PDB file of C-alpha atoms in Angstrom:
ATOM      1  CA  MET A 981      46.855  52.863 -14.402  1.00  0.00           C
ATOM      2  CA  LYS A 982      49.665  50.342 -15.033  1.00  0.00           C
ATOM      3  CA  ASN A 983      50.102  47.344 -17.576  1.00  0.00           C
ATOM      4  CA  ILE A 984      49.875  43.765 -16.172  1.00  0.00           C
ATOM      5  CA  GLY A 985      50.976  41.706 -19.254  1.00  0.00           C
ATOM      6  CA  ALA A 986      48.032  41.818 -21.492  1.00  0.00           C
ATOM      7  CA  HIS A 987      45.819  43.488 -18.995  1.00  0.00           C
ATOM      8  CA  LYS A 988      45.459  47.027 -17.719  1.00  0.00           C
ATOM      9  CA  TYR A 989      45.073  47.564 -13.963  1.00  0.00           C
ATOM     10  CA  LEU A 990      42.557  50.463 -12.907  1.00  0.00           C
ATOM     11  CA  HIS A 991      43.068  51.622  -9.428  1.00  0.00           C
ATOM     12  CA  GLY A 992      40.275  52.885  -7.094  1.00  0.00           C
ATOM     13  CA  LYS A 993      36.492  52.398  -7.999  1.00  0.00           C
ATOM     14  CA  VAL A 994      35.339  52.038 -11.540  1.00  0.00           C
ATOM     15  CA  ILE A 995      32.008  51.622 -13.324  1.00  0.00           C
ATOM     16  CA  VAL A 996      32.313  49.826 -16.722  1.00  0.00           C
ATOM     17  CA  LEU A 997      29.938  51.437 -19.333  1.00  0.00           C
ATOM     18  CA  LEU A 998      31.252  50.042 -22.585  1.00  0.00           C
ATOM     19  CA  ALA A 999      28.258  50.326 -24.850  1.00  0.00           C
ATOM     20  CA  PRO A1000      28.477  48.893 -28.281  1.00  0.00           C
ATOM     21  CA  LEU A1001      29.927  51.361 -30.848  1.00  0.00           C
ATOM     22  CA  GLY A1002      29.733  53.948 -28.041  1.00  0.00           C
ATOM     23  CA  ASN A1003      32.647  55.954 -29.630  1.00  0.00           C
ATOM     24  CA  ALA A1004      30.219  57.400 -32.195  1.00  0.00           C
ATOM     25  CA  PHE A1005      27.788  60.025 -31.447  1.00  0.00           C
ATOM     26  CA  GLN A1006      24.406  58.476 -31.964  1.00  0.00           C
ATOM     27  CA  GLU A1007      25.366  55.212 -30.171  1.00  0.00           C
ATOM     28  CA  PHE A1008      26.801  57.325 -27.344  1.00  0.00           C
ATOM     29  CA  LEU A1009      23.543  59.154 -27.047  1.00  0.00           C
ATOM     30  CA  SER A1010      21.312  56.049 -27.227  1.00  0.00           C
ATOM     31  CA  GLY A1011      23.648  53.580 -25.282  1.00  0.00           C
ATOM     32  CA  THR A1012      26.297  55.289 -23.084  1.00  0.00           C
ATOM     33  CA  LEU A1013      24.674  58.434 -21.977  1.00  0.00           C
ATOM     34  CA  PRO A1014      21.541  56.762 -20.637  1.00  0.00           C
ATOM     35  CA  LYS A1015      23.827  54.492 -18.613  1.00  0.00           C
ATOM     36  CA  ILE A1016      25.696  57.442 -17.210  1.00  0.00           C
ATOM     37  CA  ALA A1017      22.309  58.866 -16.291  1.00  0.00           C
ATOM     38  CA  GLN A1018      21.608  55.765 -14.228  1.00  0.00           C
ATOM     39  CA  VAL A1019      24.684  56.089 -12.201  1.00  0.00           C
ATOM     40  CA  TYR A1020      24.877  59.950 -12.265  1.00  0.00           C
ATOM     41  CA  ASP A1021      23.892  60.204  -8.411  1.00  0.00           C
ATOM     42  CA  ILE A1022      26.731  58.026  -7.458  1.00  0.00           C
ATOM     43  CA  LEU A1023      29.292  59.839  -9.607  1.00  0.00           C
ATOM     44  CA  ALA A1024      27.969  63.342  -8.270  1.00  0.00           C
ATOM     45  CA  THR A1025      28.190  62.351  -4.701  1.00  0.00           C
ATOM     46  CA  HIS A1026      31.493  60.105  -4.864  1.00  0.00           C
ATOM     47  CA  PRO A1027      34.104  61.988  -6.541  1.00  0.00           C
ATOM     48  CA  ASP A1028      36.461  58.922  -6.281  1.00  0.00           C
ATOM     49  CA  VAL A1029      34.273  56.862  -8.673  1.00  0.00           C
ATOM     50  CA  ARG A1030      35.373  56.766 -12.305  1.00  0.00           C
ATOM     51  CA  ILE A1031      33.753  55.250 -15.438  1.00  0.00           C
ATOM     52  CA  LEU A1032      35.287  53.381 -18.413  1.00  0.00           C
ATOM     53  CA  ILE A1033      33.755  54.306 -21.659  1.00  0.00           C
ATOM     54  CA  HIS A1034      34.901  54.102 -25.283  1.00  0.00           C
ATOM     55  CA  LYS A1035      37.142  56.777 -26.566  1.00  0.00           C
ATOM     56  CA  PRO A1036      34.974  59.305 -28.368  1.00  0.00           C
ATOM     57  CA  ARG A1037      35.451  59.533 -32.293  1.00  0.00           C
ATOM     58  CA  ASP A1038      33.184  62.738 -32.457  1.00  0.00           C
ATOM     59  CA  ASP A1039      34.262  65.997 -30.752  1.00  0.00           C
ATOM     60  CA  ILE A1040      30.668  66.672 -29.878  1.00  0.00           C
ATOM     61  CA  ILE A1041      30.893  63.829 -27.414  1.00  0.00           C
ATOM     62  CA  TYR A1042      33.763  65.407 -25.363  1.00  0.00           C
ATOM     63  CA  GLY A1043      31.662  68.729 -25.215  1.00  0.00           C
ATOM     64  CA  ILE A1044      28.803  66.510 -23.686  1.00  0.00           C
ATOM     65  CA  LEU A1045      31.095  64.901 -21.129  1.00  0.00           C
ATOM     66  CA  GLU A1046      32.441  68.302 -20.076  1.00  0.00           C
ATOM     67  CA  SER A1047      28.863  69.545 -19.584  1.00  0.00           C
ATOM     68  CA  LEU A1048      28.184  66.838 -16.827  1.00  0.00           C
ATOM     69  CA  ASN A1049      30.148  69.087 -14.549  1.00  0.00           C
ATOM     70  CA  LEU A1050      31.975  65.983 -12.791  1.00  0.00           C
ATOM     71  CA  SER A1051      34.981  67.050 -10.842  1.00  0.00           C
ATOM     72  CA  GLY A1052      38.348  65.573 -11.561  1.00  0.00           C
ATOM     73  CA  ASP A1053      39.457  63.219 -14.251  1.00  0.00           C
ATOM     74  CA  ARG A1054      36.489  60.981 -14.094  1.00  0.00           C
ATOM     75  CA  PHE A1055      36.646  59.154 -17.600  1.00  0.00           C
ATOM     76  CA  ILE A1056      38.913  56.454 -18.607  1.00  0.00           C
ATOM     77  CA  PHE A1057      38.832  55.988 -22.400  1.00  0.00           C
ATOM     78  CA  ASN A1058      39.036  52.472 -24.003  1.00  0.00           C
ATOM     79  CA  GLU A1059      39.887  52.386 -27.660  1.00  0.00           C
ATOM     80  CA  GLN A1060      36.763  51.159 -29.620  1.00  0.00           C
ATOM     81  CA  GLY A1061      37.691  47.752 -31.147  1.00  0.00           C
ATOM     82  CA  SER A1062      40.457  46.991 -28.889  1.00  0.00           C
ATOM     83  CA  ASN A1063      40.836  43.651 -27.082  1.00  0.00           C
ATOM     84  CA  THR A1064      42.124  45.250 -23.843  1.00  0.00           C
ATOM     85  CA  GLN A1065      41.253  43.349 -20.695  1.00  0.00           C
ATOM     86  CA  TYR A1066      40.949  45.325 -17.386  1.00  0.00           C
ATOM     87  CA  VAL A1067      41.691  44.375 -13.892  1.00  0.00           C
ATOM     88  CA  VAL A1068      39.799  46.724 -11.427  1.00  0.00           C
ATOM     89  CA  GLU A1069      40.633  47.330  -7.875  1.00  0.00           C
ATOM     90  CA  THR A1070      36.973  47.947  -7.039  1.00  0.00           C
ATOM     91  CA  LEU A1071      34.280  47.248  -9.638  1.00  0.00           C
ATOM     92  CA  ILE A1072      30.859  48.853  -9.315  1.00  0.00           C
ATOM     93  CA  ASN A1073      28.203  47.131 -11.556  1.00  0.00           C
ATOM     94  CA  GLY A1074      25.873  49.452 -13.382  1.00  0.00           C
ATOM     95  CA  CYS A1075      22.129  48.834 -13.995  1.00  0.00           C
ATOM     96  CA  ASN A1076      21.408  46.227 -16.825  1.00  0.00           C
ATOM     97  CA  THR A1077      18.015  47.566 -17.595  1.00  0.00           C
ATOM     98  CA  PRO A1078      17.423  48.731 -21.068  1.00  0.00           C
ATOM     99  CA  PRO A1079      18.115  52.586 -21.371  1.00  0.00           C
ATOM    100  CA  LEU A1080      14.660  53.412 -22.846  1.00  0.00           C
ATOM    101  CA  HIS A1081      12.744  54.816 -19.964  1.00  0.00           C
ATOM    102  CA  PRO A1082      11.447  58.496 -20.228  1.00  0.00           C
ATOM    103  CA  PHE A1083      12.795  59.250 -16.835  1.00  0.00           C
ATOM    104  CA  LEU A1084      16.296  58.549 -18.014  1.00  0.00           C
ATOM    105  CA  TRP A1085      16.073  60.671 -21.110  1.00  0.00           C
ATOM    106  CA  GLN A1086      14.556  63.609 -19.178  1.00  0.00           C
ATOM    107  CA  GLN A1087      17.414  63.199 -16.642  1.00  0.00           C
ATOM    108  CA  MET A1088      19.903  63.218 -19.452  1.00  0.00           C
ATOM    109  CA  ARG A1089      18.727  66.388 -20.863  1.00  0.00           C
ATOM    110  CA  HIS A1090      18.934  68.076 -17.430  1.00  0.00           C
ATOM    111  CA  MET A1091      22.406  66.591 -16.877  1.00  0.00           C
ATOM    112  CA  ILE A1092      23.818  68.432 -19.799  1.00  0.00           C
ATOM    113  CA  GLY A1093      21.935  71.677 -19.350  1.00  0.00           C
ATOM    114  CA  VAL A1094      19.154  71.253 -22.130  1.00  0.00           C
ATOM    115  CA  ASN A1095      16.266  73.746 -21.740  1.00  0.00           C
ATOM    116  CA  ASP A1096      12.838  72.175 -21.849  1.00  0.00           C
ATOM    117  CA  GLN A1097      11.356  75.371 -23.003  1.00  0.00           C
ATOM    118  CA  LEU A1098      12.056  77.184 -26.382  1.00  0.00           C
ATOM    119  CA  THR A1099      14.722  79.770 -25.635  1.00  0.00           C
ATOM    120  CA  VAL A1100      13.325  82.462 -28.114  1.00  0.00           C
ATOM    121  CA  PRO A1101      10.048  83.669 -29.177  1.00  0.00           C
ATOM    122  CA  VAL A1102       8.131  81.218 -31.562  1.00  0.00           C
ATOM    123  CA  ASN A1103       8.407  83.768 -34.419  1.00  0.00           C
ATOM    124  CA  GLN A1104      12.260  83.854 -33.958  1.00  0.00           C
ATOM    125  CA  SER A1105      12.607  79.924 -33.662  1.00  0.00           C
ATOM    126  CA  LEU A1106      14.582  77.831 -36.098  1.00  0.00           C
ATOM    127  CA  VAL A1107      13.352  75.511 -38.746  1.00  0.00           C
ATOM    128  CA  ILE A1108      16.347  73.018 -39.308  1.00  0.00           C
ATOM    129  CA  LEU A1109      16.726  70.935 -42.418  1.00  0.00           C
ATOM    130  CA  ILE A1110      19.351  68.170 -41.860  1.00  0.00           C
ATOM    131  CA  ARG A1111      21.681  67.312 -44.642  1.00  0.00           C
ATOM    132  CA  ARG A1112      23.250  64.108 -44.489  1.00  0.00           C
ATOM    133  CA  GLY A1113      26.969  64.064 -44.659  1.00  0.00           C
ATOM    134  CA  ASN A1114      30.086  62.207 -43.085  1.00  0.00           C
ATOM    135  CA  THR A1115      28.099  59.060 -42.962  1.00  0.00           C
ATOM    136  CA  LYS A1116      29.446  55.571 -42.609  1.00  0.00           C
ATOM    137  CA  ASN A1117      27.698  54.765 -46.054  1.00  0.00           C
ATOM    138  CA  SER A1118      26.426  57.124 -48.749  1.00  0.00           C
ATOM    139  CA  SER A1119      22.868  56.718 -48.503  1.00  0.00           C
ATOM    140  CA  ARG A1120      19.341  58.285 -47.756  1.00  0.00           C
ATOM    141  CA  HIS A1121      20.024  61.526 -49.478  1.00  0.00           C
ATOM    142  CA  ILE A1122      17.442  63.996 -50.686  1.00  0.00           C
ATOM    143  CA  LEU A1123      17.892  64.013 -54.292  1.00  0.00           C
ATOM    144  CA  ASN A1124      15.909  67.347 -54.793  1.00  0.00           C
ATOM    145  CA  PHE A1125      17.640  68.826 -51.763  1.00  0.00           C
ATOM    146  CA  MET A1126      18.229  72.418 -53.242  1.00  0.00           C
ATOM    147  CA  LYS A1127      14.636  72.583 -54.268  1.00  0.00           C
ATOM    148  CA  ILE A1128      13.374  71.711 -50.811  1.00  0.00           C
ATOM    149  CA  ALA A1129      15.757  74.041 -49.378  1.00  0.00           C
ATOM    150  CA  LYS A1130      14.438  76.849 -51.622  1.00  0.00           C
ATOM    151  CA  TYR A1131      10.732  76.083 -50.696  1.00  0.00           C
ATOM    152  CA  LEU A1132      11.642  76.044 -46.991  1.00  0.00           C
ATOM    153  CA  LYS A1133      13.687  79.453 -47.371  1.00  0.00           C
ATOM    154  CA  GLU A1134      10.652  81.020 -48.970  1.00  0.00           C
ATOM    155  CA  ARG A1135       8.216  79.726 -46.453  1.00  0.00           C
ATOM    156  CA  TYR A1136      10.259  80.529 -43.254  1.00  0.00           C
ATOM    157  CA  GLY A1137      12.640  83.263 -44.349  1.00  0.00           C
ATOM    158  CA  ASP A1138      15.729  83.703 -42.035  1.00  0.00           C
ATOM    159  CA  ARG A1139      14.395  81.169 -39.547  1.00  0.00           C
ATOM    160  CA  PHE A1140      15.336  78.396 -41.861  1.00  0.00           C
ATOM    161  CA  ILE A1141      18.849  77.019 -41.584  1.00  0.00           C
ATOM    162  CA  ILE A1142      20.545  73.870 -43.107  1.00  0.00           C
ATOM    163  CA  PHE A1143      22.512  71.632 -40.622  1.00  0.00           C
ATOM    164  CA  ALA A1144      25.189  69.724 -42.210  1.00  0.00           C
ATOM    165  CA  PRO A1145      26.824  67.599 -39.401  1.00  0.00           C
ATOM    166  CA  SER A1146      30.614  66.763 -39.251  1.00  0.00           C
ATOM    167  CA  TYR A1147      32.913  65.021 -36.737  1.00  0.00           C
ATOM    168  CA  GLU A1148      34.334  68.353 -35.735  1.00  0.00           C
ATOM    169  CA  VAL A1149      30.983  69.993 -34.745  1.00  0.00           C
ATOM    170  CA  THR A1150      30.995  71.315 -31.223  1.00  0.00           C
ATOM    171  CA  PHE A1151      28.452  70.569 -28.565  1.00  0.00           C
ATOM    172  CA  SER A1152      28.054  74.303 -27.697  1.00  0.00           C
ATOM    173  CA  LEU A1153      27.040  75.202 -31.288  1.00  0.00           C
ATOM    174  CA  VAL A1154      24.631  72.103 -31.732  1.00  0.00           C
ATOM    175  CA  LYS A1155      23.011  72.855 -28.394  1.00  0.00           C
ATOM    176  CA  SER A1156      22.633  76.654 -29.283  1.00  0.00           C
ATOM    177  CA  LEU A1157      20.963  75.706 -32.741  1.00  0.00           C
ATOM    178  CA  PHE A1158      18.791  72.847 -31.650  1.00  0.00           C
ATOM    179  CA  GLY A1159      17.689  74.841 -28.484  1.00  0.00           C
ATOM    180  CA  ARG A1160      16.085  77.310 -30.702  1.00  0.00           C
ATOM    181  CA  ALA A1161      14.356  74.918 -33.037  1.00  0.00           C
ATOM    182  CA  SER A1162      10.576  74.636 -33.428  1.00  0.00           C
ATOM    183  CA  ILE A1163      10.735  72.176 -36.378  1.00  0.00           C
ATOM    184  CA  ILE A1164      13.446  69.681 -37.242  1.00  0.00           C
ATOM    185  CA  LEU A1165      13.085  67.713 -40.511  1.00  0.00           C
ATOM    186  CA  GLY A1166      15.116  65.330 -42.815  1.00  0.00           C
ATOM    187  CA  VAL A1167      15.735  61.784 -43.753  1.00  0.00           C
ATOM    188  CA  HIS A1168      16.350  59.248 -41.018  1.00  0.00           C
ATOM    189  CA  GLY A1169      19.844  59.288 -39.789  1.00  0.00           C
ATOM    190  CA  GLY A1170      22.250  59.833 -36.917  1.00  0.00           C
ATOM    191  CA  ALA A1171      22.148  63.541 -37.195  1.00  0.00           C
ATOM    192  CA  PHE A1172      18.598  63.422 -35.985  1.00  0.00           C
ATOM    193  CA  PHE A1173      19.807  62.423 -32.563  1.00  0.00           C
ATOM    194  CA  ASN A1174      20.554  66.110 -32.023  1.00  0.00           C
ATOM    195  CA  HIS A1175      16.941  66.561 -31.308  1.00  0.00           C
ATOM    196  CA  LEU A1176      17.880  65.475 -27.779  1.00  0.00           C
ATOM    197  CA  LEU A1177      19.009  69.123 -27.353  1.00  0.00           C
ATOM    198  CA  ALA A1178      15.722  70.609 -28.766  1.00  0.00           C
ATOM    199  CA  PRO A1179      12.959  71.967 -26.560  1.00  0.00           C
ATOM    200  CA  LYS A1180       9.945  69.864 -25.668  1.00  0.00           C
ATOM    201  CA  SER A1181       7.706  71.960 -27.951  1.00  0.00           C
ATOM    202  CA  CYS A1182       9.847  70.967 -31.159  1.00  0.00           C
ATOM    203  CA  HIS A1183       8.180  69.020 -33.830  1.00  0.00           C
ATOM    204  CA  ILE A1184      10.365  66.371 -35.604  1.00  0.00           C
ATOM    205  CA  VAL A1185       9.530  65.568 -39.114  1.00  0.00           C
ATOM    206  CA  GLU A1186      11.320  62.463 -40.210  1.00  0.00           C
ATOM    207  CA  TYR A1187      11.380  61.119 -43.778  1.00  0.00           C
ATOM    208  CA  ILE A1188      11.539  57.144 -44.006  1.00  0.00           C
ATOM    209  CA  PRO A1189      12.610  55.891 -47.444  1.00  0.00           C
ATOM    210  CA  MET A1190      10.128  53.003 -48.554  1.00  0.00           C
ATOM    211  CA  ILE A1191      10.647  50.529 -51.316  1.00  0.00           C
ATOM    212  CA  LYS A1192       6.903  49.774 -51.460  1.00  0.00           C
ATOM    213  CA  TYR A1193       4.075  50.359 -49.250  1.00  0.00           C
ATOM    214  CA  GLY A1194       4.706  49.215 -45.732  1.00  0.00           C
ATOM    215  CA  GLU A1195       8.205  47.951 -46.439  1.00  0.00           C
ATOM    216  CA  THR A1196      11.428  50.085 -45.543  1.00  0.00           C
ATOM    217  CA  ILE A1197      14.891  49.525 -46.739  1.00  0.00           C
ATOM    218  CA  LYS A1198      16.922  47.279 -44.368  1.00  0.00           C
ATOM    219  CA  PRO A1199      18.397  46.772 -41.684  1.00  0.00           C
ATOM    220  CA  LEU A1200      18.001  50.096 -40.110  1.00  0.00           C
ATOM    221  CA  ASP A1201      16.029  50.824 -36.988  1.00  0.00           C
ATOM    222  CA  TYR A1202      13.353  53.387 -38.001  1.00  0.00           C
ATOM    223  CA  ASN A1203      11.671  53.499 -34.544  1.00  0.00           C
ATOM    224  CA  ILE A1204      14.410  55.029 -32.469  1.00  0.00           C
ATOM    225  CA  ILE A1205      13.791  58.741 -33.367  1.00  0.00           C
ATOM    226  CA  TRP A1206      10.159  57.951 -32.768  1.00  0.00           C
ATOM    227  CA  MET A1207      10.813  56.461 -29.421  1.00  0.00           C
ATOM    228  CA  MET A1208      13.193  59.345 -28.491  1.00  0.00           C
ATOM    229  CA  SER A1209      10.583  61.907 -29.458  1.00  0.00           C
ATOM    230  CA  HIS A1210       8.192  60.298 -27.213  1.00  0.00           C
ATOM    231  CA  MET A1211      10.448  59.979 -24.257  1.00  0.00           C
ATOM    232  CA  ILE A1212      11.471  63.591 -24.572  1.00  0.00           C
ATOM    233  CA  GLU A1213       7.715  64.583 -24.891  1.00  0.00           C
ATOM    234  CA  GLN A1214       8.393  66.215 -28.437  1.00  0.00           C
ATOM    235  CA  THR A1215       5.782  65.933 -31.228  1.00  0.00           C
ATOM    236  CA  TYR A1216       6.720  63.384 -33.924  1.00  0.00           C
ATOM    237  CA  TRP A1217       5.613  63.225 -37.630  1.00  0.00           C
ATOM    238  CA  ARG A1218       6.657  60.339 -39.888  1.00  0.00           C
ATOM    239  CA  VAL A1219       6.487  60.794 -43.658  1.00  0.00           C
ATOM    240  CA  HIS A1220       7.088  57.861 -46.023  1.00  0.00           C
ATOM    241  CA  GLU A1221       8.685  58.552 -49.313  1.00  0.00           C
ATOM    242  CA  LYS A1222       9.304  55.972 -52.050  1.00  0.00           C
ATOM    243  CA  THR A1223      12.934  55.098 -52.981  1.00  0.00           C
ATOM    244  CA  GLY A1224      14.060  53.196 -55.942  1.00  0.00           C
ATOM    245  CA  SER A1225      16.886  51.152 -54.306  1.00  0.00           C
ATOM    246  CA  GLN A1226      18.169  49.956 -51.045  1.00  0.00           C
ATOM    247  CA  SER A1227      20.512  53.102 -50.799  1.00  0.00           C
ATOM    248  CA  GLY A1228      17.256  54.959 -49.608  1.00  0.00           C
ATOM    249  CA  ASP A1229      17.778  58.134 -51.649  1.00  0.00           C
ATOM    250  CA  ILE A1230      14.459  59.892 -51.999  1.00  0.00           C
ATOM    251  CA  VAL A1231      12.882  62.768 -53.916  1.00  0.00           C
ATOM    252  CA  ILE A1232      10.524  64.742 -51.435  1.00  0.00           C
ATOM    253  CA  ASN A1233       7.253  65.610 -52.924  1.00  0.00           C
ATOM    254  CA  VAL A1234       6.920  69.421 -52.319  1.00  0.00           C
ATOM    255  CA  ASP A1235       3.071  69.276 -52.287  1.00  0.00           C
ATOM    256  CA  ASN A1236       3.062  66.618 -49.587  1.00  0.00           C
ATOM    257  CA  LEU A1237       5.616  68.444 -47.568  1.00  0.00           C
ATOM    258  CA  LYS A1238       3.459  71.636 -47.753  1.00  0.00           C
ATOM    259  CA  LEU A1239       0.472  69.774 -46.287  1.00  0.00           C
ATOM    260  CA  VAL A1240       2.587  68.197 -43.442  1.00  0.00           C
ATOM    261  CA  LEU A1241       4.008  71.716 -42.590  1.00  0.00           C
ATOM    262  CA  ASP A1242       0.607  73.315 -42.679  1.00  0.00           C
ATOM    263  CA  LYS A1243      -0.411  70.959 -39.922  1.00  0.00           C
ATOM    264  CA  VAL A1244       2.745  71.459 -38.159  1.00  0.00           C
ATOM    265  CA  ASP A1245       2.500  75.260 -38.259  1.00  0.00           C
ATOM    266  CA  ARG A1246      -1.173  75.089 -36.975  1.00  0.00           C
ATOM    267  CA  ALA A1247      -0.168  72.980 -34.067  1.00  0.00           C
ATOM    268  CA  ILE A1248       2.739  75.261 -33.245  1.00  0.00           C
ATOM    269  CA  LYS A1249       0.329  78.261 -33.529  1.00  0.00           C
ATOM    270  CA  HIS A1250      -2.381  76.650 -31.264  1.00  0.00           C
ATOM    271  CA  ASN A1251       0.158  75.693 -28.714  1.00  0.00           C
ATOM    272  CA  SER A1252       1.707  79.206 -28.412  1.00  0.00           C
ATOM    273  CA  ILE A1253      -1.809  80.764 -28.210  1.00  0.00           C
ATOM    274  CA  GLY A1254      -2.709  78.295 -25.430  1.00  0.00           C
ATOM    275  CA  LYS A1255       0.499  79.212 -23.540  1.00  0.00           C
ATOM    276  CA  ALA A1256      -0.293  82.865 -23.866  1.00  0.00           C
ATOM    277  CA  LEU A1257      -3.820  82.450 -22.482  1.00  0.00           C
ATOM    278  CA  HIS A1258      -2.483  80.440 -19.632  1.00  0.00           C
ATOM    279  CA  ASN A1259       0.084  83.116 -18.597  1.00  0.00           C
ATOM    280  CA  MET A1260      -2.532  85.979 -18.703  1.00  0.00           C
TER     281      MET A1260
END
C-alpha cells in the first residue's frame, strides 16, 4: 500500500466490503460478515484476493476474522469515519443483495466453526441472562435485575450465568459460553447478537420495552433478533414489558417470566425426548 496524494493505492485484487458502522460487533455481524460469506468461496480458492473492511473496534471481531482460516494477510483495515479514498489495481465487486438470506447465516456459522447441535447434555446446558453494559447510550436496563437473577439462580442452579459484554471479551470465550446455551434472555440490545454462536435448539427470550400497547420506543430495530433467530432456525420468544420513558428501562414481571419459562422448559424437554426416541 502506498499513498497517492489524498488517496491510498492498493496492489492486487481487492473486494471492498465497507458496511455502515462495520467496526462495531453487531453491525459487523449483521452487515460485514454476511457479505464475507457471499464472497467466501472466492477468498478460499484465490489466496491473492484481499478484502477491505472497517478496522474493528471490538476485540471479538478479530477473533471471528481469525476463525475464518484464510491464509496470509487477507484483511485491509479502514478507519471508521475516515474520508480515505482508495485506488485499487483490480477491484472485485461483491454482491449487492441484502444480507438476510437463511443460507448466508447458516454459512456464516459454519465458516466460524459454530456447532449446530448443543455441545453438552441438556441438563448441563446454560441459561444466559444478558446484562446491558458498555452501550452507546445508557438505556434499556432491567431495573430489578438482581431480583430476576436471584429467581433464575433458584430455578436453574449452576446452569444459570450472567453475561455482561465488554469491548475486550474474546471470541473463544463467547463461543464457548453460547455454544452451551439452551436459553438466552434479556432486553433488546447488541449483546443478543451473540446468539449467532448458540445451537439451533437454543430458545431466545427477548424483552421489548413498550410505551403503550403496540408502541415501542424509537428508533430501534426490534425485528433484527427475531429475523436472525428465524434464519438460524432457533426458537424466538418476544415479551413486551411496559417502560415509563424513552430510555426503555423496564421492571420484569417475575410471574409473567415464570409463565414464559414454563413454556420454554416444556418445549426443550419435549424436543430432547423426541431426539432420544429418534436415536433409539
